[in-house]
């Protein structure tokens, strides 16, 4: 790996999005067999730096062709090469107890769940496309992540999304929100995979740059896993799926630059999706995979044919020879440059055993899809591209690949000037009216119910959803033909990260972990989506490096590996960066689904327990944020050993039928967690804070957000056994009341009718978005 000097570029070079419309001159020029002359100026217009252009000249020993310049520009973009993040990503724990592949080796992460089965899962961002064209940006984000999963031979079983927008009162936010939600719903519903979990947050920093992170989960038999490593000289290279058009050209470069005022002109860089074709592609590919004739496969996403061909070849240390005249196209007079860089959706690249091409082609033709041999594997480590009787590109494969020939930088890091101050709860006034305090908190956009959103998603298609959105901290889906089930969640709290990037990022892992163990599952691994501003900004790069350390710290402490993920830089609008937003997707295994099948709604007389410790230190919470108490630190890191004990305690308690449900205490604290349980099961509750025997002030007990606390509901007759199990695992467990009636009573300060809570919780966000 070549590491270039971190002092080479103090400022970001030419970061405006390349003008795709001006680059379309290649259509005319190549049609006349004349390419534009490649110069440093043209290289800079493609998003390359002067030093990178010189490096290309050194690698090739000549001036690149226009087509080759385009290939280098997309493969050396941040989106494809991870050039400003790879050095730090390699410090993370990339293999663990359940790992079947190290992070980044395959199209998606892969973990073992026993009985010859594996789970493929990954999260990706589609932030920039969604900022420009929210419907198609979000829709193709779903399509792309689904292909990453089923390209491995796995059938997708679930989709989750993590969304960030500006203030809901803003008209542009409403436009983006509507388009993104409809895009996710229309693509996922049409494709036939349930969207079962997610989160939505609002903050002014996302106003011009929304975040659309999408996660997919699939299941595959271990003996049917398809890798992404090309091999076997003489094997055929086959393009399958849709025809190639001009949509999405330079989408990878577009995603590797800041959004500017001219961004509306970049709509050609936003791909257009077709979920019905994707469904056909899924079924055709899985059928073809069962033949055993597919040697390797890769989704044709960012950088299109260029990335899929070069990345597959680089993994296998082989080459490819490709004839672009054989690529099915849907537009006339497409140039080699355009065919190679197109990001048209619903396409894949396969390596097929020599002599077995016709069997594979017949399967795709049966599903009314293209399947065309466009080249072959060659032993020489080169990517050689033919077009109209000429060689238009002849590049060493290694020179395009991330971590091999693509540049890797370590940027200047400068600790953020933001200072936080530790305060006690006594330093701020206590609420004058706790009823109104709870009603206000449960109405804020980050906490209020997102039911009106997830009701637009088909959450039950395929009939495997056991715990659906709104009924648990993590979604749970059964695995047909087994007693196993998968728990899954996606989480992040950017306000914590903004206060302290290392601790905040660690707490994102902790939140996901709590959600998974809250349904009795064993965490298997994580996938992350790291959303930050411009890495050439030393403070942003410091935030990023600290977040990497925080995620690594939590994963090592909780014995969880990182299976892969995505880095999204340049999340800035008009030079203002978003607050740093690492998002964590986690998957867990429920070994025996029978205890989940015993789940029931809460009943009158069910006991309410609080597990964990409270603290009087004042830190960043939803309550302090909405009271405009500034410059607070994030919550402290929890006792990781205690969290490991909680995992064993909760799993044992569920399996022994000692608890009905469990809800972690997070945004809004204990009062909101209890209110959500009441609303989830349409039953009131009566508790007495005096049972906690805590000297801590009332608002600290109600609204603080300790990172290892839970609210449990249990049958009244399970008290002695539950207490014994908690003591065995070192868990502090206190019974504080029971579920009953039609009010939420928290003695001595809160007395709110359930109907009033319901009105605020379920309808505040639609009202804020002017949907009601």
XYZ file of C-alpha atoms in Angstrom:
772
model
C 0.000 0.000 0.000
C 1.335 3.401 -0.929
C 0.744 6.097 1.678
C 1.114 9.628 0.389
C 2.179 12.532 2.549
C -0.510 13.887 4.820
C 0.882 17.367 4.222
C 0.349 17.194 0.481
C -3.117 18.771 0.542
C -4.051 21.082 3.372
C -7.179 22.116 1.541
C -9.611 20.095 -0.465
C -8.776 20.142 -4.181
C -11.492 20.881 -6.745
C -14.399 19.382 -4.812
C -17.319 20.655 -6.834
C -19.157 17.894 -8.653
C -17.741 17.260 -12.149
C -19.950 18.771 -14.815
C -21.389 15.656 -16.391
C -23.093 17.664 -19.085
C -19.770 19.016 -20.319
C -18.177 15.585 -20.223
C -20.843 14.248 -22.565
C -18.734 15.646 -25.386
C -17.267 12.120 -25.378
C -20.375 10.932 -27.203
C -19.583 13.050 -30.225
C -15.822 12.656 -30.075
C -15.715 8.900 -29.722
C -18.397 8.461 -32.334
C -15.901 10.109 -34.637
C -13.090 7.947 -33.187
C -11.514 11.053 -31.649
C -11.241 11.372 -27.893
C -10.688 14.703 -26.139
C -7.039 15.411 -25.402
C -6.221 14.485 -21.808
C -4.565 17.298 -19.873
C -4.000 18.177 -16.243
C -6.903 20.615 -16.493
C -9.208 17.845 -17.663
C -7.967 15.579 -14.854
C -8.726 18.278 -12.294
C -12.223 18.641 -13.770
C -12.667 14.914 -13.103
C -11.964 15.410 -9.394
C -8.361 14.163 -9.463
C -5.523 16.157 -7.926
C -2.345 17.172 -9.699
C -0.337 14.607 -7.737
C -2.834 11.872 -8.559
C -2.659 12.730 -12.240
C 1.149 12.527 -12.112
C 0.835 9.169 -10.421
C -1.355 7.903 -13.269
C 1.275 9.028 -15.772
C 3.904 7.098 -13.800
C 1.772 3.945 -13.628
C 0.949 3.916 -17.328
C 4.214 5.370 -18.596
C 2.147 7.547 -20.899
C -0.768 9.969 -21.015
C -4.022 8.103 -20.318
C -6.782 7.950 -22.890
C -9.922 9.881 -22.114
C -11.667 6.616 -21.221
C -8.832 5.613 -18.904
C -8.943 9.017 -17.232
C -12.621 8.508 -16.514
C -11.929 5.062 -15.063
C -9.211 6.363 -12.743
C -11.349 9.315 -11.686
C -14.187 7.112 -10.452
C -12.028 4.367 -8.969
C -9.839 6.878 -7.145
C -12.829 8.848 -5.900
C -13.499 8.684 -2.182
C -16.672 6.702 -2.807
C -14.813 3.812 -4.466
C -11.264 3.984 -3.122
C -11.859 5.023 0.509
C -8.599 6.906 0.071
C -9.137 9.212 3.049
C -10.549 6.554 5.374
C -8.950 3.194 4.558
C -5.890 3.639 6.773
C -8.139 4.217 9.787
C -10.690 1.567 8.856
C -7.959 -1.061 8.895
C -7.441 -0.456 12.622
C -10.950 -1.716 13.451
C -11.751 -5.274 14.625
C -12.601 -6.903 11.291
C -12.984 -10.560 12.325
C -14.830 -12.168 15.211
C -16.379 -15.318 16.620
C -19.075 -15.539 13.962
C -17.246 -13.983 10.988
C -16.988 -15.879 7.717
C -15.145 -13.095 5.874
C -13.052 -10.139 6.949
C -14.606 -6.715 6.489
C -14.376 -5.478 2.902
C -13.518 -8.827 1.323
C -16.983 -9.454 -0.104
C -19.994 -7.515 -1.348
C -21.513 -7.655 2.151
C -20.604 -8.815 5.634
C -21.022 -12.510 6.358
C -21.598 -14.260 9.707
C -22.246 -17.873 10.649
C -25.508 -18.812 12.394
C -24.987 -22.568 12.480
C -26.769 -25.474 10.812
C -25.038 -24.680 7.528
C -26.563 -21.180 7.295
C -25.035 -17.717 7.118
C -26.322 -14.145 7.209
C -25.193 -11.512 4.714
C -25.823 -7.897 5.699
C -24.590 -4.428 4.922
C -25.504 -0.743 5.170
C -24.867 1.885 2.476
C -25.545 5.597 2.085
C -27.335 7.399 -0.717
C -27.079 10.872 0.759
C -26.045 13.062 -2.161
C -28.459 11.536 -4.700
C -31.294 11.891 -2.162
C -30.453 15.552 -1.624
C -30.909 16.226 -5.327
C -33.663 13.771 -6.270
C -35.050 12.347 -3.007
C -37.423 9.784 -4.502
C -34.965 8.126 -6.897
C -32.029 8.662 -4.533
C -33.726 6.718 -1.755
C -35.248 4.116 -4.076
C -31.959 3.240 -5.732
C -30.315 3.172 -2.316
C -32.669 0.314 -1.439
C -32.035 -1.414 -4.761
C -28.270 -1.139 -4.489
C -28.018 -2.547 -0.981
C -30.331 -5.428 -1.906
C -28.004 -6.354 -4.787
C -24.998 -6.257 -2.465
C -26.705 -8.937 -0.392
C -28.178 -11.214 -3.050
C -25.026 -11.046 -5.165
C -23.569 -13.291 -2.439
C -26.256 -15.881 -3.082
C -28.319 -14.739 -0.099
C -32.047 -14.128 -0.308
C -32.816 -10.709 1.213
C -35.297 -10.993 4.074
C -35.349 -7.463 5.492
C -34.567 -3.812 4.955
C -33.925 -1.113 7.577
C -33.270 2.605 7.147
C -31.665 5.413 9.115
C -32.778 8.876 7.999
C -31.690 12.399 8.978
C -33.346 15.650 7.924
C -33.377 19.333 8.769
C -36.105 20.862 11.008
C -39.548 19.499 10.042
C -41.048 22.994 9.847
C -38.806 23.786 6.875
C -40.522 23.496 3.490
C -37.471 21.950 1.811
C -37.229 19.359 4.589
C -40.830 18.372 3.892
C -40.047 17.948 0.203
C -37.026 15.759 0.948
C -38.857 13.785 3.635
C -41.789 13.002 1.363
C -39.589 11.903 -1.538
C -37.274 9.743 0.564
C -40.075 7.937 2.391
C -41.990 7.291 -0.828
C -38.821 6.112 -2.580
C -38.044 3.588 0.153
C -41.661 2.436 0.338
C -42.233 2.073 -3.398
C -38.998 0.220 -4.107
C -39.101 -2.063 -1.062
C -42.810 -2.842 -1.387
C -42.528 -3.584 -5.110
C -39.377 -5.647 -4.673
C -41.087 -7.712 -1.998
C -38.773 -7.372 1.001
C -40.180 -6.027 4.286
C -38.842 -2.785 5.749
C -38.840 -3.726 9.428
C -36.836 -1.136 11.325
C -35.173 2.225 11.296
C -34.853 5.641 12.846
C -35.543 9.244 11.888
C -33.842 12.263 13.431
C -33.986 15.982 12.735
C -31.262 18.596 13.176
C -30.496 21.923 11.463
C -27.143 20.636 10.157
C -28.941 18.194 7.830
C -31.058 20.921 6.202
C -29.322 20.864 2.821
C -27.739 17.432 3.143
C -30.123 14.724 4.353
C -28.747 11.320 5.281
C -30.327 8.229 3.742
C -28.637 5.082 5.066
C -30.175 1.754 4.079
C -29.397 -1.694 5.486
C -30.285 -5.082 4.003
C -30.154 -8.526 5.597
C -30.223 -11.872 3.784
C -29.835 -15.582 4.516
C -27.762 -18.055 2.501
C -26.714 -21.675 2.756
C -22.982 -21.783 3.382
C -22.435 -24.167 0.485
C -24.123 -21.670 -1.873
C -22.204 -18.510 -0.975
C -21.018 -16.690 -4.087
C -17.766 -14.776 -3.652
C -16.603 -11.637 -5.437
C -13.171 -12.930 -6.467
C -12.617 -13.491 -10.186
C -10.526 -16.551 -11.049
C -9.923 -19.149 -13.704
C -8.213 -17.946 -16.899
C -10.578 -18.591 -19.787
C -13.739 -18.261 -17.719
C -16.301 -15.905 -19.200
C -17.291 -12.454 -18.012
C -21.062 -12.047 -18.296
C -23.173 -8.931 -17.794
C -26.736 -9.641 -16.638
C -29.853 -7.627 -15.873
C -30.964 -4.349 -17.404
C -29.487 -2.604 -20.399
C -26.976 0.186 -19.868
C -27.995 3.817 -20.217
C -26.522 7.204 -19.450
C -28.125 7.608 -16.023
C -25.773 7.826 -13.063
C -22.600 8.625 -14.989
C -20.057 9.989 -12.509
C -22.362 9.113 -9.631
C -19.349 7.876 -7.629
C -17.536 11.166 -8.179
C -20.749 13.050 -7.385
C -20.900 11.227 -4.029
C -17.277 12.191 -3.341
C -17.720 15.958 -3.379
C -19.564 18.647 -1.504
C -23.036 19.681 -2.562
C -23.008 23.129 -4.116
C -25.573 25.660 -5.284
C -25.227 24.095 -8.733
C -26.240 20.674 -7.394
C -29.664 20.822 -9.052
C -27.840 20.651 -12.396
C -26.363 17.276 -11.410
C -29.574 15.271 -11.729
C -27.979 13.117 -14.469
C -25.738 11.744 -11.670
C -28.789 10.315 -9.883
C -29.665 6.781 -10.919
C -33.175 5.630 -11.778
C -34.436 2.378 -10.292
C -36.880 -0.317 -11.414
C -37.851 -2.612 -8.506
C -39.765 -5.030 -10.717
C -36.689 -5.694 -12.838
C -34.661 -6.073 -9.644
C -37.093 -8.741 -8.429
C -36.589 -10.656 -11.669
C -32.820 -10.243 -11.320
C -32.939 -11.624 -7.781
C -34.851 -14.748 -8.754
C -32.802 -15.346 -11.907
C -29.499 -14.956 -10.104
C -30.426 -17.230 -7.186
C -31.584 -19.874 -9.661
C -28.355 -19.538 -11.641
C -26.313 -19.705 -8.424
C -27.812 -23.116 -7.652
C -26.252 -24.521 -10.826
C -22.776 -24.116 -9.347
C -21.532 -22.548 -12.594
C -21.114 -18.999 -11.231
C -17.525 -18.520 -10.104
C -17.933 -14.958 -8.810
C -20.399 -12.090 -8.928
C -20.589 -8.410 -8.096
C -23.272 -5.770 -8.070
C -22.765 -3.102 -10.693
C -23.291 -0.069 -8.455
C -20.978 2.906 -7.987
C -18.682 3.327 -11.016
C -20.637 0.628 -12.836
C -18.753 -1.744 -15.097
C -15.427 -0.123 -14.228
C -15.619 -0.938 -10.528
C -17.186 -4.381 -10.816
C -14.632 -5.598 -13.360
C -11.531 -4.101 -11.736
C -12.462 -5.000 -8.159
C -13.300 -8.612 -8.982
C -10.102 -9.031 -10.978
C -7.959 -7.345 -8.322
C -9.219 -9.690 -5.609
C -8.183 -12.695 -7.687
C -4.940 -11.172 -8.999
C -6.113 -11.853 -12.554
C -7.107 -9.681 -15.488
C -10.135 -9.167 -17.713
C -10.522 -8.528 -21.400
C -13.846 -6.878 -22.228
C -15.537 -5.941 -25.507
C -17.905 -3.019 -24.907
C -19.606 -3.546 -28.276
C -21.299 -6.572 -26.701
C -22.737 -4.662 -23.716
C -26.525 -4.265 -24.119
C -27.288 -0.537 -24.239
C -30.580 1.299 -24.305
C -29.351 4.581 -25.789
C -27.772 5.220 -29.160
C -24.179 6.288 -29.772
C -22.982 5.617 -26.236
C -19.227 6.056 -25.899
C -16.825 3.693 -24.161
C -16.456 6.288 -21.423
C -20.207 6.330 -20.830
C -20.668 2.557 -20.938
C -17.868 2.010 -18.433
C -18.991 4.729 -16.026
C -22.752 4.315 -16.286
C -24.476 3.486 -13.008
C -27.689 2.212 -14.557
C -29.419 0.066 -11.963
C -30.391 -3.605 -11.804
C -27.170 -4.908 -13.379
C -24.562 -7.421 -12.217
C -21.270 -8.785 -13.503
C -20.621 -12.524 -13.317
C -17.686 -14.801 -13.896
C -19.060 -18.049 -15.342
C -17.294 -21.350 -15.837
C -16.036 -21.748 -19.374
C -18.368 -23.995 -21.346
C -21.340 -23.345 -19.048
C -22.355 -19.975 -20.414
C -25.419 -21.206 -22.299
C -26.944 -22.872 -19.233
C -26.578 -19.644 -17.267
C -27.843 -17.482 -20.143
C -30.977 -19.606 -20.533
C -31.932 -18.977 -16.914
C -31.703 -15.196 -17.266
C -33.478 -15.251 -20.615
C -36.312 -17.198 -18.977
C -36.708 -14.263 -16.604
C -36.631 -11.852 -19.583
C -33.239 -10.414 -18.644
C -30.042 -9.768 -20.551
C -27.208 -12.245 -20.087
C -24.373 -11.537 -22.484
C -20.783 -12.735 -22.557
C -18.727 -9.550 -22.867
C -15.250 -10.846 -22.102
C -13.041 -13.359 -20.354
C -10.595 -13.810 -17.512
C -6.958 -13.497 -18.553
C -3.876 -14.456 -16.489
C -2.226 -11.099 -17.128
C -3.139 -8.614 -14.389
C -4.640 -6.024 -16.742
C -8.033 -4.615 -17.543
C -8.132 -4.370 -21.327
C -11.168 -2.697 -22.883
C -12.079 -2.993 -26.588
C -14.552 -0.726 -28.362
C -15.298 -0.360 -32.070
C -12.243 -2.321 -33.072
C -9.824 -0.376 -30.879
C -8.295 -0.825 -27.421
C -9.597 2.213 -25.537
C -8.196 1.229 -22.130
C -5.331 -1.003 -21.040
C -4.704 -0.558 -17.328
C -2.948 -2.607 -14.616
C -5.830 -3.954 -12.526
C -4.040 -3.345 -9.251
C -3.690 0.353 -10.037
C -7.458 0.890 -9.870
C -8.147 -1.104 -6.719
C -8.758 0.340 -3.257
C -5.886 -0.412 -0.910
C -3.635 -1.543 -3.749
C -2.954 0.997 -6.468
C -5.468 3.651 -5.450
C -3.959 6.331 -3.210
C -4.338 6.116 0.556
C -4.023 9.279 2.639
C -3.671 10.088 6.292
C -5.023 13.605 6.656
C -4.238 16.300 9.154
C -6.331 15.975 12.314
C -7.084 18.831 14.673
C -9.135 18.370 17.804
C -12.426 20.217 17.618
C -12.542 23.466 19.544
C -15.912 22.541 21.073
C -15.660 22.376 24.841
C -18.132 20.607 27.077
C -18.679 21.165 30.777
C -19.886 18.669 33.342
C -22.802 19.946 35.392
C -25.031 18.553 38.106
C -28.806 18.485 37.845
C -28.954 21.053 40.653
C -27.457 23.603 38.262
C -30.689 23.827 36.235
C -34.242 24.542 37.366
C -36.520 21.593 38.032
C -39.628 21.435 35.785
C -42.580 23.317 37.214
C -45.022 20.798 35.720
C -43.855 17.226 35.148
C -46.979 16.251 33.222
C -46.288 18.933 30.653
C -42.579 18.094 30.659
C -43.314 14.502 29.652
C -45.913 15.522 27.076
C -43.485 18.018 25.564
C -40.657 15.505 25.429
C -42.736 12.743 23.881
C -43.880 15.203 21.201
C -40.473 16.283 19.916
C -39.672 15.057 16.395
C -36.771 12.780 17.378
C -38.859 10.879 19.950
C -42.437 11.058 18.656
C -43.764 7.951 16.935
C -42.749 7.298 13.326
C -45.775 5.042 12.841
C -47.183 7.083 9.978
C -43.885 6.422 8.154
C -43.471 2.687 8.719
C -47.133 2.087 7.961
C -46.245 3.072 4.382
C -43.798 0.167 4.282
C -44.833 -3.448 3.840
C -43.468 -4.941 7.047
C -45.069 -8.380 6.756
C -44.349 -9.481 3.168
C -42.868 -13.018 3.124
C -44.698 -13.581 6.470
C -41.529 -13.991 8.521
C -41.780 -10.859 10.678
C -42.226 -11.865 14.327
C -41.441 -8.518 15.989
C -42.486 -5.649 13.733
C -41.774 -1.892 13.925
C -43.371 -0.319 16.968
C -43.526 -3.547 18.965
C -39.947 -4.032 20.115
C -36.505 -2.469 20.339
C -35.284 -4.633 17.456
C -37.101 -6.289 14.584
C -37.161 -10.084 14.634
C -37.705 -12.344 11.617
C -37.914 -16.117 11.695
C -35.805 -18.229 9.366
C -38.086 -20.613 7.525
C -37.453 -24.304 8.103
C -35.580 -23.730 11.364
C -36.215 -22.763 14.984
C -33.910 -19.787 14.563
C -34.747 -16.116 14.134
C -32.746 -12.995 13.372
C -32.913 -9.766 15.350
C -31.816 -6.575 13.612
C -31.549 -2.868 14.341
C -29.973 0.331 13.035
C -28.996 3.093 15.453
C -27.044 6.285 15.945
C -27.107 9.400 18.120
C -25.213 12.190 16.388
C -25.680 14.650 19.272
C -23.553 12.377 21.474
C -20.891 12.189 18.747
C -20.878 15.952 18.301
C -20.250 16.308 22.045
C -17.451 13.695 22.070
C -16.761 11.729 18.876
C -15.032 8.799 20.553
C -17.539 8.260 23.346
C -20.524 9.128 21.142
C -19.546 6.583 18.470
C -18.988 3.932 21.130
C -22.457 4.689 22.486
C -23.969 4.129 19.024
C -22.639 0.561 19.225
C -23.967 0.293 22.790
C -27.449 1.453 21.703
C -27.587 -1.157 18.947
C -26.327 -3.800 21.382
C -29.028 -2.924 23.942
C -31.713 -3.146 21.276
C -30.564 -6.590 20.137
C -30.313 -8.079 23.634
C -33.686 -6.505 24.567
C -35.375 -9.185 22.442
C -33.242 -11.996 23.853
C -30.806 -12.288 20.922
C -27.057 -12.944 20.747
C -25.300 -10.108 18.853
C -23.425 -11.472 15.825
C -21.731 -8.463 14.248
C -22.149 -4.914 13.050
C -22.076 -2.990 9.800
C -21.473 0.745 9.963
C -22.273 3.784 7.855
C -19.970 6.657 8.761
C -21.404 10.012 7.675
C -19.061 12.995 8.032
C -18.120 16.271 6.373
C -15.069 17.097 4.289
C -12.052 14.961 5.346
C -9.688 17.727 4.214
C -11.035 19.774 7.126
C -8.707 18.841 10.028
C -11.517 19.024 12.589
C -13.737 16.732 10.524
C -10.883 14.267 10.063
C -10.263 14.327 13.818
C -13.951 13.613 14.442
C -13.764 10.712 12.018
C -10.609 9.240 13.539
C -12.034 9.544 17.046
C -15.285 7.883 15.968
C -13.292 4.966 14.529
C -11.567 4.582 17.895
C -14.879 4.703 19.735
C -16.561 2.081 17.567
C -13.500 -0.150 17.867
C -13.411 0.283 21.640
C -17.046 -0.762 22.069
C -16.808 -3.673 19.630
C -13.751 -5.106 21.351
C -15.309 -4.675 24.801
C -18.531 -6.395 23.689
C -16.736 -9.027 21.581
C -18.408 -8.026 18.297
C -16.724 -7.797 14.905
C -17.263 -5.198 12.195
C -18.279 -7.081 9.059
C -18.084 -4.109 6.698
C -19.914 -0.936 5.932
C -19.627 2.398 4.209
C -17.965 5.782 4.590
C -19.787 8.854 3.339
C -17.685 12.022 3.357
C -18.428 15.506 1.999
C -21.801 15.718 3.708
C -21.888 19.483 3.569
C -24.271 21.979 2.094
C -22.984 25.436 1.220
C -19.748 24.629 3.130
C -21.555 23.836 6.401
C -20.883 20.269 7.558
C -23.427 17.984 9.156
C -22.789 16.995 12.743
C -20.778 13.738 12.671
C -23.188 10.825 12.291
C -21.896 7.263 12.541
C -24.766 4.805 12.170
C -24.555 1.221 13.419
C -26.474 -1.716 11.988
C -26.421 -4.865 14.091
C -27.723 -8.397 13.611
C -28.356 -10.934 16.381
C -29.391 -14.566 16.586
C -32.398 -15.908 18.455
C -31.427 -19.564 18.780
C -34.935 -20.776 19.596
C -37.907 -18.784 18.392
C -40.338 -20.592 20.689
C -39.935 -18.064 23.499
C -40.842 -15.277 21.067
C -43.920 -17.180 19.991
C -45.005 -17.040 23.624
C -44.952 -13.246 23.508
C -48.177 -11.638 24.582
C -49.487 -8.156 25.214
C -49.147 -6.612 28.635
C -51.979 -7.357 31.055
C -53.448 -5.769 34.130
C -51.246 -6.683 37.070
C -48.013 -7.321 35.149
C -45.117 -6.044 37.224
C -42.811 -3.192 36.182
C -39.095 -3.421 36.949
C -36.219 -1.035 36.416
C -32.792 -2.581 35.854
C -29.563 -0.607 36.115
C -28.122 2.439 37.863
C -28.944 6.150 37.620
C -26.509 9.052 37.944
C -26.888 12.659 39.039
C -24.410 14.002 36.487
C -26.018 16.208 33.864
C -25.053 15.269 30.301
C -26.323 15.529 26.726
C -29.814 14.021 26.495
C -32.985 14.629 24.546
C -34.312 16.485 27.595
C -31.352 18.858 27.882
C -31.215 19.371 24.101
C -34.803 20.500 23.895
C -34.353 22.698 26.960
C -31.422 24.339 25.108
C -28.858 23.478 27.796
C -25.665 23.765 25.763
C -22.143 22.316 25.727
C -22.819 19.205 27.746
C -20.761 16.016 27.431
C -22.374 12.807 26.191
C -23.428 10.159 28.696
C -20.451 8.287 30.128
C -19.508 4.893 28.738
C -21.341 2.074 30.483
C -19.790 -0.830 32.328
C -19.268 -3.174 29.361
C -19.053 -6.228 31.621
C -22.451 -5.277 33.021
C -23.876 -5.138 29.480
C -22.486 -8.611 28.797
C -24.207 -9.766 31.982
C -27.445 -8.135 30.834
C -27.254 -10.140 27.597
C -27.126 -13.431 29.497
C -29.729 -12.325 32.035
C -32.277 -11.211 29.448
C -31.799 -14.264 27.253
C -32.263 -16.582 30.235
C -35.274 -14.619 31.503
C -37.018 -14.738 28.124
C -36.354 -18.427 27.637
C -37.679 -19.201 31.142
C -40.794 -17.113 30.421
C -39.998 -14.823 33.359
C -40.487 -11.548 31.468
C -43.089 -10.418 28.952
C -41.111 -7.637 27.313
C -38.053 -5.437 27.757
C -37.377 -1.888 26.603
C -34.019 -0.145 26.876
C -33.922 3.334 28.405
C -32.642 5.680 25.701
C -33.969 8.897 24.135
C -36.064 10.697 26.768
C -35.080 8.462 29.664
C -37.147 6.226 31.935
C -40.348 8.288 31.703
C -40.439 8.076 27.903
C -39.491 4.379 27.894
C -42.365 3.558 30.251
C -44.792 5.737 28.283
C -43.783 3.964 25.052
C -44.443 0.558 26.623
C -47.883 1.731 27.741
C -48.716 3.066 24.274
C -47.294 -0.001 22.539
C -49.652 -2.252 24.521
C -52.506 0.243 25.087
C -52.466 -0.090 28.857
C -51.773 2.312 31.701
C -49.165 2.009 34.437
C -48.710 3.031 38.047
C -45.234 3.267 39.534
C -43.666 4.884 42.586
C -40.226 6.465 42.281
C -39.740 5.982 46.021
C -39.228 2.270 45.304
C -35.881 3.134 43.731
C -34.666 4.518 47.083
C -32.494 6.941 45.174
C -31.287 10.320 46.475
C -31.145 11.584 42.876
C -33.434 14.441 41.863
C -36.740 13.514 40.235
C -36.021 14.909 36.774
C -32.692 13.045 36.737
C -34.502 9.777 37.436
C -37.162 10.461 34.823
C -35.230 12.005 31.927
C -31.551 11.015 32.157
C -30.303 8.499 29.624
C -28.033 5.953 31.349
C -26.513 3.611 28.806
C -27.116 0.274 30.531
C -30.636 0.604 31.951
C -33.844 -1.202 30.989
C -37.541 -1.292 31.824
C -38.906 -4.824 32.143
C -42.453 -6.148 32.307
C -42.984 -9.481 34.040
C -45.867 -11.679 35.185
C -46.678 -10.914 38.801
C -45.936 -14.492 39.852
C -42.392 -14.552 38.472
C -40.921 -12.133 41.037
C -38.885 -14.549 43.149
C -37.384 -16.418 40.187
C -36.640 -13.167 38.344
C -34.934 -11.674 41.402
C -32.845 -14.805 41.794
C -31.784 -14.737 38.139
C -30.884 -11.036 38.346
C -28.757 -11.615 41.448
C -27.039 -14.542 39.716
C -25.961 -12.225 36.847
C -25.094 -9.217 38.999
C -28.047 -7.133 37.801
C -29.658 -4.499 40.030
C -33.413 -5.040 39.575
C -36.122 -3.057 41.368
C -39.875 -3.617 41.164
C -41.513 -0.191 41.087
C -45.160 -0.791 40.110
C -47.552 -2.512 37.732
C -49.466 -2.041 34.513
C -53.125 -1.163 34.973
C -55.799 1.397 34.171
C -55.849 4.085 31.500
C -53.327 6.544 32.914
C -49.599 6.829 33.315
C -49.081 7.495 37.025
C -45.520 8.107 38.185
C -45.832 8.991 41.848
C -45.442 11.621 43.048
C -45.117 13.855 39.948
C -46.899 12.546 36.823
C -50.583 11.814 36.222
C -51.365 11.775 32.486
C -54.254 10.021 30.689
C -53.102 7.469 28.150
C -55.316 9.105 25.526
C -53.423 12.383 25.922
C -50.069 10.619 25.642
C -51.281 8.796 22.556
C -52.406 12.010 20.861
C -49.041 13.670 21.435
C -46.922 10.632 20.614
C -48.584 9.479 17.405
C -49.645 12.756 15.823
C -46.977 15.335 16.720
C -44.607 14.487 13.880
C -47.249 14.450 11.105
C -48.431 17.819 12.425
C -44.888 19.184 12.467
C -44.538 18.137 8.827
C -47.926 19.731 8.022
C -49.369 16.352 7.085
C -52.332 16.788 9.430
